[in-house]
mmCIF file of C-alpha atoms in Angstrom:
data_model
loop_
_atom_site.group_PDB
_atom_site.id
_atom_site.type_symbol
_atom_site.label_atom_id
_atom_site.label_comp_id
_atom_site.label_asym_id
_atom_site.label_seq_id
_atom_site.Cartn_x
_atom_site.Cartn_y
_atom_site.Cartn_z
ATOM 1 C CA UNK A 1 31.212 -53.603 -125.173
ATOM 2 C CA UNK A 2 34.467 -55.261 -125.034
ATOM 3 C CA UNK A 3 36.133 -52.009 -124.564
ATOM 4 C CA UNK A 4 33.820 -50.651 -121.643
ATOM 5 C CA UNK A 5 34.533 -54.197 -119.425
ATOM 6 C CA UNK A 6 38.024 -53.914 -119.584
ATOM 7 C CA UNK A 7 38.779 -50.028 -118.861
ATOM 8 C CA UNK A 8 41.779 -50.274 -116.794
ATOM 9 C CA UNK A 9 43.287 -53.003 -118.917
ATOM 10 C CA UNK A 10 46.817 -52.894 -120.567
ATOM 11 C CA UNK A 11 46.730 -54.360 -123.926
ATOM 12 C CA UNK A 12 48.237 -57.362 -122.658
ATOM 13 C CA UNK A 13 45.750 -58.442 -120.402
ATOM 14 C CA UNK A 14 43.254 -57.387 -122.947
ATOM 15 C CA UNK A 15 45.043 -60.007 -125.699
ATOM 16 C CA UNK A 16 45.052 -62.698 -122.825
ATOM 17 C CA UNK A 17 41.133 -62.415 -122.806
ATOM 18 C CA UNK A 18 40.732 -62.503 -126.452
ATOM 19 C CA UNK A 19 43.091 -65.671 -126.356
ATOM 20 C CA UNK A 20 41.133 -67.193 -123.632
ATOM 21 C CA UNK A 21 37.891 -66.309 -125.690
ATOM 22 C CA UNK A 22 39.239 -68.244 -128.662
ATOM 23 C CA UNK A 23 40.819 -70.900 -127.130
ATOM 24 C CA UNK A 24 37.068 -72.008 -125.378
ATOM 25 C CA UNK A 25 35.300 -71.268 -128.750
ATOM 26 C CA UNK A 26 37.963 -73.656 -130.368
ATOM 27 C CA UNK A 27 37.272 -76.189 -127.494
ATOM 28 C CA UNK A 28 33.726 -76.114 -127.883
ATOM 29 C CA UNK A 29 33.616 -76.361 -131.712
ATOM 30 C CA UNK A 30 36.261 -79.216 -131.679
ATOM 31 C CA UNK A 31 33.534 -81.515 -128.522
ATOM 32 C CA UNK A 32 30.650 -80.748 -130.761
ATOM 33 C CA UNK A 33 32.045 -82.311 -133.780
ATOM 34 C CA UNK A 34 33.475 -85.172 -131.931
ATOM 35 C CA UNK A 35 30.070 -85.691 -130.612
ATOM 36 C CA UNK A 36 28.517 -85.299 -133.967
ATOM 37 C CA UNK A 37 30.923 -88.195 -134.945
ATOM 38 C CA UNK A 38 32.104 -85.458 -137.901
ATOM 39 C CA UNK A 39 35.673 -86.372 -139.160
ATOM 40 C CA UNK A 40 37.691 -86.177 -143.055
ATOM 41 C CA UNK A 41 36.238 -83.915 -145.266
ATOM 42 C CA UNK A 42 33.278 -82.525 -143.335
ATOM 43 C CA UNK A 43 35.991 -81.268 -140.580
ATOM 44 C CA UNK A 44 37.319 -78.596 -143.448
ATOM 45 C CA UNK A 45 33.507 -77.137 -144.748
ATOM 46 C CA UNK A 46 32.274 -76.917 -140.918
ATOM 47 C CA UNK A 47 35.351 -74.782 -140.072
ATOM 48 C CA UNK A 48 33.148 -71.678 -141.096
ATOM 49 C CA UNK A 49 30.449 -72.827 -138.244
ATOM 50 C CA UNK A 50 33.182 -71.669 -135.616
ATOM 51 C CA UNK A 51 32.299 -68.446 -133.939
ATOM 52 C CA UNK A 52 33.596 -66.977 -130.951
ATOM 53 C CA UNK A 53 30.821 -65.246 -129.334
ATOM 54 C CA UNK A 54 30.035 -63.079 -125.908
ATOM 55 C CA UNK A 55 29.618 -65.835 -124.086
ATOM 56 C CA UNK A 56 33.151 -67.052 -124.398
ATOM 57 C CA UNK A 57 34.323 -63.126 -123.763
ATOM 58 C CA UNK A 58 32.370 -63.514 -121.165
ATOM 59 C CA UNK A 59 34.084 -66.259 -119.771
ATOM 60 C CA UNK A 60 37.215 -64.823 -120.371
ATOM 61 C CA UNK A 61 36.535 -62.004 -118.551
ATOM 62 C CA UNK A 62 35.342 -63.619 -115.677
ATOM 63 C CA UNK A 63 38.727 -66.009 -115.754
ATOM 64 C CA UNK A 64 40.886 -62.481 -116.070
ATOM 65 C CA UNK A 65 38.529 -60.643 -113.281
ATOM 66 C CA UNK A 66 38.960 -63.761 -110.777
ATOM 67 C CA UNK A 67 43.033 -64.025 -111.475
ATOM 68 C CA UNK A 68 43.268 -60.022 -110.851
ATOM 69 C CA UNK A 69 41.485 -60.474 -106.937
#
């Protein structure tokens, strides 16, 4: 799917979106444990619940189709 949206792309652009994709997934992990009041030991065994997903490609995509316009 990833492939079909950005058709076009150079591989650059392409790597921008798949940073911007991890960076929100990162972001959104890191307020949901601060609002779970998480912290020490639990921060290193919930590091496996972190998942980028197609909503944060999504997002991405939507950041690198508004910056190209």
């Amino acid at each position: 799917v990833l492939a079909k949206e950005t058709e076009g792309m150079v591989g650059a652009e392409i790597a921008s979106i798949c940073g911007k994709a991890a960076r929100a997934a990162i972001r959104e992990f890191l307020l949901a444990r601060r609002s779970a009041g998480e912290g020490g030991e639990s921060k290193q065994k919930n590091i496996s619940k972190l998942k980028i997903t197609r909503k944060h490609f999504t997002g991405a995509l939507k950041d690198a189709n508004t910056a190209n316009h």
